[in-house]
XYZ file of C-alpha atoms in Angstrom:
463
model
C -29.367 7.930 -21.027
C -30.591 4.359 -20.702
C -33.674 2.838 -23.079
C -35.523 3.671 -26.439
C -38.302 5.948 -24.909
C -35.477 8.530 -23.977
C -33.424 8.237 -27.173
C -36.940 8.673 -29.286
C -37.749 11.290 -27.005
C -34.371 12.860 -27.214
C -34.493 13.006 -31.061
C -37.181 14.715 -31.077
C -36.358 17.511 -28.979
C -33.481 18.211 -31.589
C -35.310 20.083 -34.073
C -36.824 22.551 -31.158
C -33.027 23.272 -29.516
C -32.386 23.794 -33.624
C -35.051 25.504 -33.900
C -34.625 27.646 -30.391
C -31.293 28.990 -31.537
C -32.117 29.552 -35.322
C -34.214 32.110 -33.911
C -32.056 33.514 -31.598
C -32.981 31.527 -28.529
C -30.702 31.126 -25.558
C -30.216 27.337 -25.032
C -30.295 25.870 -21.324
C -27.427 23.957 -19.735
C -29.719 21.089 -19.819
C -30.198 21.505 -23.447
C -26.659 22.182 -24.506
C -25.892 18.512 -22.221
C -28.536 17.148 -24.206
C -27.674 18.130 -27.529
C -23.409 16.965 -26.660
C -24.910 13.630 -25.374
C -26.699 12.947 -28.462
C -23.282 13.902 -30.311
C -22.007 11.798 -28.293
C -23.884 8.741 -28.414
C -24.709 9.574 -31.947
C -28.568 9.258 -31.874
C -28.054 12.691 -33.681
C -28.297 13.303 -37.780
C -24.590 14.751 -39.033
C -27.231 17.240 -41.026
C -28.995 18.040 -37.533
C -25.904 19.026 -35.806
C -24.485 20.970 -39.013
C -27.243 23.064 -38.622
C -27.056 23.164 -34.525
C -23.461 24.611 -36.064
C -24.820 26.886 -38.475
C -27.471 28.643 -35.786
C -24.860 29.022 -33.804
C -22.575 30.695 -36.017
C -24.884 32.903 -37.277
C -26.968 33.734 -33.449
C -23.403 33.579 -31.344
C -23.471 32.074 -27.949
C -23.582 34.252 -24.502
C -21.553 33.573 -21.303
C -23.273 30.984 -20.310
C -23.690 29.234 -23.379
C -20.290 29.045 -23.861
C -19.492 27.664 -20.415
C -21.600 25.105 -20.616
C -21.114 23.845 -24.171
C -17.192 23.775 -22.743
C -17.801 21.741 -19.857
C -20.150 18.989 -21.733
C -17.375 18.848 -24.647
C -14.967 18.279 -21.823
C -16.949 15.773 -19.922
C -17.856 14.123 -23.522
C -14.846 11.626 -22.690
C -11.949 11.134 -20.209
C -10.764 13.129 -17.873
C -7.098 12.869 -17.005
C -6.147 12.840 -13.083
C -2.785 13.609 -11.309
C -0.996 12.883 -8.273
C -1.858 15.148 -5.518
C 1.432 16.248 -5.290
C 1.191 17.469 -9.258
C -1.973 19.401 -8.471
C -1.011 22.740 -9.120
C 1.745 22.879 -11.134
C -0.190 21.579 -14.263
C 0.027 24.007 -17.492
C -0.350 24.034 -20.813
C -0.033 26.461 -23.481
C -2.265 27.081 -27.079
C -1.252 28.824 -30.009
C -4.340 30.018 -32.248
C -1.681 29.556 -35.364
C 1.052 30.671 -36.537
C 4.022 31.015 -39.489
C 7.014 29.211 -38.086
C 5.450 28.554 -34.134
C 8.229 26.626 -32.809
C 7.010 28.049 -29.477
C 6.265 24.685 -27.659
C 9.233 22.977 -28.509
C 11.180 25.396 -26.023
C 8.539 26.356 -24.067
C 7.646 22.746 -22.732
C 10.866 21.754 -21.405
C 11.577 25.379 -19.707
C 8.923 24.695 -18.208
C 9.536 21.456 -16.748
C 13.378 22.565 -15.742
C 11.403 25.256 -13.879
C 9.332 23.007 -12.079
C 5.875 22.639 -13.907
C 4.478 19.373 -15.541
C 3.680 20.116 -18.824
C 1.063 17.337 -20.281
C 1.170 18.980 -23.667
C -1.565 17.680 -25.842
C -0.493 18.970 -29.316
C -2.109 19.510 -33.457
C -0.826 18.484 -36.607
C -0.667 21.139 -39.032
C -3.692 21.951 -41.366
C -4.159 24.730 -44.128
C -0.968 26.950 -43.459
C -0.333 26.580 -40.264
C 1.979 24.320 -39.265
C 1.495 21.781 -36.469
C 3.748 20.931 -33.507
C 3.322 16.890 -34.033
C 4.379 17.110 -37.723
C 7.477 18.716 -36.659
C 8.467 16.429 -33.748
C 8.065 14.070 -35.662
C 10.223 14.765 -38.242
C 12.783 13.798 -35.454
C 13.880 9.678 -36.197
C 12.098 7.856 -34.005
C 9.811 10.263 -32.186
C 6.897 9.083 -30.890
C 4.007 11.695 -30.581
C 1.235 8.533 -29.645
C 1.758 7.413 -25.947
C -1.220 6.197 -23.528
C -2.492 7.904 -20.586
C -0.165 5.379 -18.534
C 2.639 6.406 -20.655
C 1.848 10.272 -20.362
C 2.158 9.683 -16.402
C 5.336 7.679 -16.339
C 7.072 10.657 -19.095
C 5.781 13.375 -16.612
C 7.129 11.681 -13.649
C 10.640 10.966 -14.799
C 11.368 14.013 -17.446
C 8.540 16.967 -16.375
C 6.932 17.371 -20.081
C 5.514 15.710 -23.128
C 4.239 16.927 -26.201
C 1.690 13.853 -27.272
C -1.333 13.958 -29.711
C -4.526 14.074 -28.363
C -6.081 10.416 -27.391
C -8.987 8.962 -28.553
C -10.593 8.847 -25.209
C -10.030 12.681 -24.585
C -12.765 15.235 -25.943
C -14.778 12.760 -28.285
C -17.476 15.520 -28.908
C -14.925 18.110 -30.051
C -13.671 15.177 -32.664
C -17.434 14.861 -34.186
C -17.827 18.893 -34.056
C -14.568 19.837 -35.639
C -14.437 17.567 -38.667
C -18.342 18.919 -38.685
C -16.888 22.660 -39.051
C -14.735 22.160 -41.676
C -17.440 20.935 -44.067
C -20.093 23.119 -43.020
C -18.572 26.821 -43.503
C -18.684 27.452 -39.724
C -14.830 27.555 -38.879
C -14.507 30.563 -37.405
C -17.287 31.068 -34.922
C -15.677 32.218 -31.911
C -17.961 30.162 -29.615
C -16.879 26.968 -31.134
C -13.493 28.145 -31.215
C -13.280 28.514 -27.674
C -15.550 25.703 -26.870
C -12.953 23.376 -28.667
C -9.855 24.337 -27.077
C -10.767 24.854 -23.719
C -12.621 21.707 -23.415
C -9.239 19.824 -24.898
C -7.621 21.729 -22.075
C -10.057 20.926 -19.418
C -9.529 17.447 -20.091
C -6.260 18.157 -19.372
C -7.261 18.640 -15.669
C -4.765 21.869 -15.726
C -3.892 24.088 -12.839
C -2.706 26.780 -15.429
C -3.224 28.038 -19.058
C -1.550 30.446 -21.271
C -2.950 31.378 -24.666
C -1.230 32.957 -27.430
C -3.467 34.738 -29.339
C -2.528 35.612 -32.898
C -3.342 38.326 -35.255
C -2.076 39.992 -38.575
C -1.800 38.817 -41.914
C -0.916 35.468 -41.088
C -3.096 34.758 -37.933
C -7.045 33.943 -37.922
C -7.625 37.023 -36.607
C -6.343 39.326 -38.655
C -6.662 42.429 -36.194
C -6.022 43.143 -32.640
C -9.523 44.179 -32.100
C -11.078 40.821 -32.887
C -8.089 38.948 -31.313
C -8.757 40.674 -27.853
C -12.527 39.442 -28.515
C -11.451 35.664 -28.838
C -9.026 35.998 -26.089
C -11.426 37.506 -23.843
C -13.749 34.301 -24.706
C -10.974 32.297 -24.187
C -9.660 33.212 -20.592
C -13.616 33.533 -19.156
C -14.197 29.887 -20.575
C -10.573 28.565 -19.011
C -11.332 30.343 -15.631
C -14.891 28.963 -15.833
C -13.636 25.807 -15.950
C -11.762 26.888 -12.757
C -8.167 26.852 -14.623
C -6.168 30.111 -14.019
C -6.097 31.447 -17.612
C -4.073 34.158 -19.142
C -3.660 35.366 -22.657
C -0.767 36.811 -24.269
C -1.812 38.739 -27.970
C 0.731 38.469 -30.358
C 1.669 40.052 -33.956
C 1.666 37.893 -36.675
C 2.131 39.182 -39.951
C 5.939 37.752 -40.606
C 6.885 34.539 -39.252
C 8.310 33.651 -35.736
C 12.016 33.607 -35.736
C 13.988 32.443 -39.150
C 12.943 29.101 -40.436
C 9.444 28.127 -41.482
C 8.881 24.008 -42.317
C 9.156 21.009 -39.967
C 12.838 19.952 -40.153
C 14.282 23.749 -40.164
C 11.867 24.869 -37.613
C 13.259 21.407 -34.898
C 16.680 23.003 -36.051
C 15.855 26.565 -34.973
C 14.032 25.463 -31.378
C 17.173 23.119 -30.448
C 19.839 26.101 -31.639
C 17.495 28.019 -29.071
C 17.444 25.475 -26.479
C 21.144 26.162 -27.052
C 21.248 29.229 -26.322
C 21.538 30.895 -29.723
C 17.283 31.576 -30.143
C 16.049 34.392 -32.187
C 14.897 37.818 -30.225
C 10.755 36.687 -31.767
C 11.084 33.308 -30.649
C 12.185 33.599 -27.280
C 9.829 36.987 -26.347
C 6.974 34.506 -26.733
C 8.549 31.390 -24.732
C 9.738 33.828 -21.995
C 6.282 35.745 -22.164
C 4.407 32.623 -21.856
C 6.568 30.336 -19.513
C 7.136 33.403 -17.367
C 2.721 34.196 -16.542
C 2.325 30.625 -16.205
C 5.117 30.280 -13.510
C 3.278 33.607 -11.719
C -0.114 31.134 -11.712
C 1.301 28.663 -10.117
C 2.129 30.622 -7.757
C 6.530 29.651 -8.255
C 7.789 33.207 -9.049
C 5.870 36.198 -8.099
C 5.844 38.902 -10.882
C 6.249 38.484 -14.619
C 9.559 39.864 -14.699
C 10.773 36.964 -12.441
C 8.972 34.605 -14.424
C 10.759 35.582 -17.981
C 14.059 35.707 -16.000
C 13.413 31.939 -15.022
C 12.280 30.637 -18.118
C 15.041 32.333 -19.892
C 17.991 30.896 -17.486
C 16.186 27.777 -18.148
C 16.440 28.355 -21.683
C 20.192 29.887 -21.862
C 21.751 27.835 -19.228
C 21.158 24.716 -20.662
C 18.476 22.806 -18.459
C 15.758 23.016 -20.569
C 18.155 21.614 -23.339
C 18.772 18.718 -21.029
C 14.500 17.688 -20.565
C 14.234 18.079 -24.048
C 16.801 15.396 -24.812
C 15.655 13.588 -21.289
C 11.726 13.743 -23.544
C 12.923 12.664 -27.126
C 14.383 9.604 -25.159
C 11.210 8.685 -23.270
C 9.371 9.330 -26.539
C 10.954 6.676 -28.364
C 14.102 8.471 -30.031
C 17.466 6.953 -30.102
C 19.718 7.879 -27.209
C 22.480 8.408 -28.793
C 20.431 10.280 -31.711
C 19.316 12.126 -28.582
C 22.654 12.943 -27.719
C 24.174 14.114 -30.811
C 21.068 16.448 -31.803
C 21.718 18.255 -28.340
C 25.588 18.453 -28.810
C 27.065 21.681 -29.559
C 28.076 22.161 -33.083
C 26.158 18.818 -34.227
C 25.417 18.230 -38.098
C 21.504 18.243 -37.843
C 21.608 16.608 -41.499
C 23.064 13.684 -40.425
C 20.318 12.623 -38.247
C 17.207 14.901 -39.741
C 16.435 14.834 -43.389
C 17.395 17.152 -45.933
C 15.691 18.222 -48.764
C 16.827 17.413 -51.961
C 17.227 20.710 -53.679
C 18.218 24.020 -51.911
C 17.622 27.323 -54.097
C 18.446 31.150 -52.966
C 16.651 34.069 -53.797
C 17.924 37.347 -53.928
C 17.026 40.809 -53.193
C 15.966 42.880 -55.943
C 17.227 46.057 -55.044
C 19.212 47.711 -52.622
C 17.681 49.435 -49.121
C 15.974 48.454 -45.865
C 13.744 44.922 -45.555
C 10.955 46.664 -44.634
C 8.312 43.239 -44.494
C 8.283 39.397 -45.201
C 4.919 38.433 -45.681
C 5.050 35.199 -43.499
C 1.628 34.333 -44.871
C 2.988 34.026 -48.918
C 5.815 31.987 -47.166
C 3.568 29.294 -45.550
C 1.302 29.300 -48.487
C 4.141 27.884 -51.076
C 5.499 25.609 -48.339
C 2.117 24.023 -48.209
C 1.483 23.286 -51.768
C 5.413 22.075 -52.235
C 4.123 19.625 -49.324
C 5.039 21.035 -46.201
C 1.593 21.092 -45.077
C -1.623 19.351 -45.436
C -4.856 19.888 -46.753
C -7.086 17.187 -45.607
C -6.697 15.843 -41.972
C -4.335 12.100 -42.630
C -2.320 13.662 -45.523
C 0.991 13.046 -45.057
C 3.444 15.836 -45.148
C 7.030 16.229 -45.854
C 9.150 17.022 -43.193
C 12.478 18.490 -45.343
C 10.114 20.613 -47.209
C 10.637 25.033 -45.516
C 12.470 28.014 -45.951
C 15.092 29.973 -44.004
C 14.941 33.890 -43.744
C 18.715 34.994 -44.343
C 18.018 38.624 -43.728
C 15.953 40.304 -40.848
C 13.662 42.916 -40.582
C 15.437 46.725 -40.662
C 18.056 44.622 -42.149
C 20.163 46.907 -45.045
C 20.364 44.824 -48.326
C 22.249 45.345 -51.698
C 20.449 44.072 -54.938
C 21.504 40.510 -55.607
C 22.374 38.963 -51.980
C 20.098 36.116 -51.236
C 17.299 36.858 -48.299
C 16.068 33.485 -48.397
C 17.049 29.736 -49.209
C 14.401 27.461 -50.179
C 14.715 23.436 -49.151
C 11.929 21.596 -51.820
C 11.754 18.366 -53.215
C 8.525 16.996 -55.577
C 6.279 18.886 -56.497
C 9.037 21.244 -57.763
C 8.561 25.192 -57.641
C 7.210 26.660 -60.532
C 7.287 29.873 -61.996
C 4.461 31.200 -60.490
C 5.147 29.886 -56.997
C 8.890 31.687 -57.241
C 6.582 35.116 -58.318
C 4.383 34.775 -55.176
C 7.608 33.978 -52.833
C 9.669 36.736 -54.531
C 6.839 39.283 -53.564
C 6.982 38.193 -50.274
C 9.780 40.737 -49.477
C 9.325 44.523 -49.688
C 12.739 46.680 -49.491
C 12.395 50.033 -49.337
C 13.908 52.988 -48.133
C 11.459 53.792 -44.752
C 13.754 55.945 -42.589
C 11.358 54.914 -39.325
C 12.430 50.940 -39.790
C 16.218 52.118 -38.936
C 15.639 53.844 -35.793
C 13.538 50.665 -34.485
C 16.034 48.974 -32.116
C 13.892 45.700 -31.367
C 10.875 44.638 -32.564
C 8.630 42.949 -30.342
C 5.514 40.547 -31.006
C 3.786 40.626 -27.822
C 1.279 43.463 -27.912
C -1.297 42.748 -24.915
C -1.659 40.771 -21.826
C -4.997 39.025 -20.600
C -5.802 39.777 -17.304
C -3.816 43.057 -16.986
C -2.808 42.340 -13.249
C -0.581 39.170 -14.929
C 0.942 41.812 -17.142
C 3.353 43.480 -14.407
């Protein structure tokens, strides 16, 4: 909008479309584009759109709503385009959070040795969750910052990156997120889903898959309100006209063994090798193998899990991940060595300082591992972050030495610890040590596998 009579006029429209869904008011297209453009252009009061936020939270958003807010968020900034060629063999994926998500570090190059571009546009960790960036980038020379030139040349030559998200892409969602945090309205599932999707829009995607968390250690702590966000999710993703599927999954331990950023890169190139935990690769074969039945290059999820999971065993998907860490700035030769077989990961990666084992407390069956208390004392020993910019350190985690169903005998160690400064205190050894219940459930032993992935979203991608 062009001149002073519109902006003046604009402004003062702000307090009605406040106003309007304070009191439970449906807003119109119109008025959500208006109220994103004044975000936007910032002819908008921080406190006016903190309490656009808090209306929202409390009122909800229909259908509609929800659409629309998505597409003006997207259309807030650039859009990214592809060759012609590329068109529809664009996907993504988005984890809602979780304790030791290593997902997209296997996930993205399967993908590309499968024949997908994969423009991944990643998080860095915040609270307990840990981010994909922070990881990467505890590999030397990494490079998660590359230009929408760079993105294009790193997709042409290799078939995935795993970048941070521009500052031309989704400008709106930038100005409403940091908003969020400091006005109590996290966790309204409209502007949940209005802030990925609109990240992924941007993305100019042909296909989506979202992994949808819930237990202890998710957002949503039950399936119930995890199918409602998913649900959300996949209607604003197809109303964008991306195919979008979404794959529910348990979260109440953590995902495969090792939990921090150095351990977890260790874990997701031992499974690019071939050796990945049962968790771990459910998810990447769950999610690779819908996204390859969108596209439309295998047809049936069985085929597509077969794929990914060659992909993943046979070594190709090793081979783009080493072919990415190159474009992305790293070292060939560090390249090299941290995809060899048998490599020492500590002489390239860093390794914390001190390394200290608990131990069971009794004999009988692990019956849980609370991946929540896990991430929580990994945060505060500096794992994690609590303001956006913090830096984190990336030899900081934890590394499950027993497994769920697993028999134990009192005194053999179920976890070793990697911390630096701050050191652990007492109290932060109590809260890890009741982490682990043993017990003597006779249902745990008769459990041969135990698998995360509880629900597919739309059912006809589930067969």
């Amino acid at each position: 909008m062009a001149g002073g009579d519109n902006k003046s006029k604009n402004m003062l429209t702000v307090p009605d479309l406040i106003r309007k869904k304070r009191d439970g008011g449906q807003l119109s297209d119109d008025e959500i584009k208006a109220f994103i453009q004044a975000v936007k252009e910032k002819t908008i009061q921080d406190s006016q759109i903190g309490a656009m936020l808090m209306a929202i939270w409390l009122n909800g958003m229909v259908s509609a709503e929800i659409k629309a807010l998505t597409r003006e968020m997207m259309s807030s900034g650039e859009v990214m385009e592809w060759p012609d060629e590329w068109k529809n063999f664009m996907v993504d994926k988005h984890s809602t959070g979780g304790v030791g998500d290593k997902v997209s570090l296997v996930l993205a190059p399967a993908l590309a040795a499968c024949g997908c571009k994969v423009p991944m546009i990643s998080g860095r960790g915040l609270a307990h969750t840990g981010g994909t960036l922070d990881k990467l980038e505890s590999i030397p020379g990494f490079k998660v910052e590359q230009s929408r030139e760079q993105i294009l040349e790193i997709l042409d030559s290799v078939g995935c990156c795993i970048v941070g998200q521009t500052e031309t892409l989704v400008p709106a969602d930038r100005v409403l997120y940091a908003l969020r945090d400091i006005t109590g309205t996290v966790d309204s599932l409209p502007l949940i889903t209005s802030s990925i999707i609109s990240k992924k829009g941007a993305e100019s995607l042909s296909a989506l898959v979202l992994d949808v968390k819930f237990g202890r250690a998710a957002m949503c702590k039950d399936l119930e309100s995890a199918t409602e966000l998913a649900q959300m999710l996949v209607e604003a993703g197809n109303g964008l006209g991306i195919r979008t599927a979404a794959v529910l999954s348990g979260m109440n331990g953590s995902i495969g063994r090792c939990v921090g950023n150095s351990v977890e890169v260790i874990e997701s190139l031992e499974t690019l090798k071939g050796n990945g935990p049962d968790d771990l690769m459910e998810l990447v074969t769950t999610q690779g193998g819908l996204l390859l039945v969108m596209t439309g290059l295998v047809s049936d999820l069985s085929e597509g899990r077969k794929q990914i999971s060659e992909a993943v065993v046979g070594g190709a998907a090793l081979s783009k991940f080493q072919a990415m860490m190159e474009a992305q700035g790293v070292n060939s030769d560090t390249a090299q060595r941290l995809c060899t077989t048998n490599t020492d990961y500590y002489s390239i990666l860093r390794k914390a300082k001190h390394q200290l084992e608990l131990k069971a407390p009794a004999d009988g069956i692990v019956l849980e591992i609370d991946g929540l208390v896990l991430a929580q004392v990994l945060h505060r020993l500096g794992a994690g972050r609590s303001k956006a910019g913090e830096p984190v350190n990336h030899s900081v985690g934890a590394v499950l030495l027993v497994s769920i169903g697993q028999r134990v005998t009192k005194g053999v160690s179920w976890l070793r610890l990697h911390y630096e400064d701050p050191a652990l205190t007492p109290d932060q050894r109590n809260h890890l040590e009741s982490a682990l219940t043993v017990g003597t459930d006779k249902k745990i032993q008769t459990q041969q596998k135990r698998t995360l992935v509880e629900k597919i979203l739309p059912k006809k991608y589930a067969y």
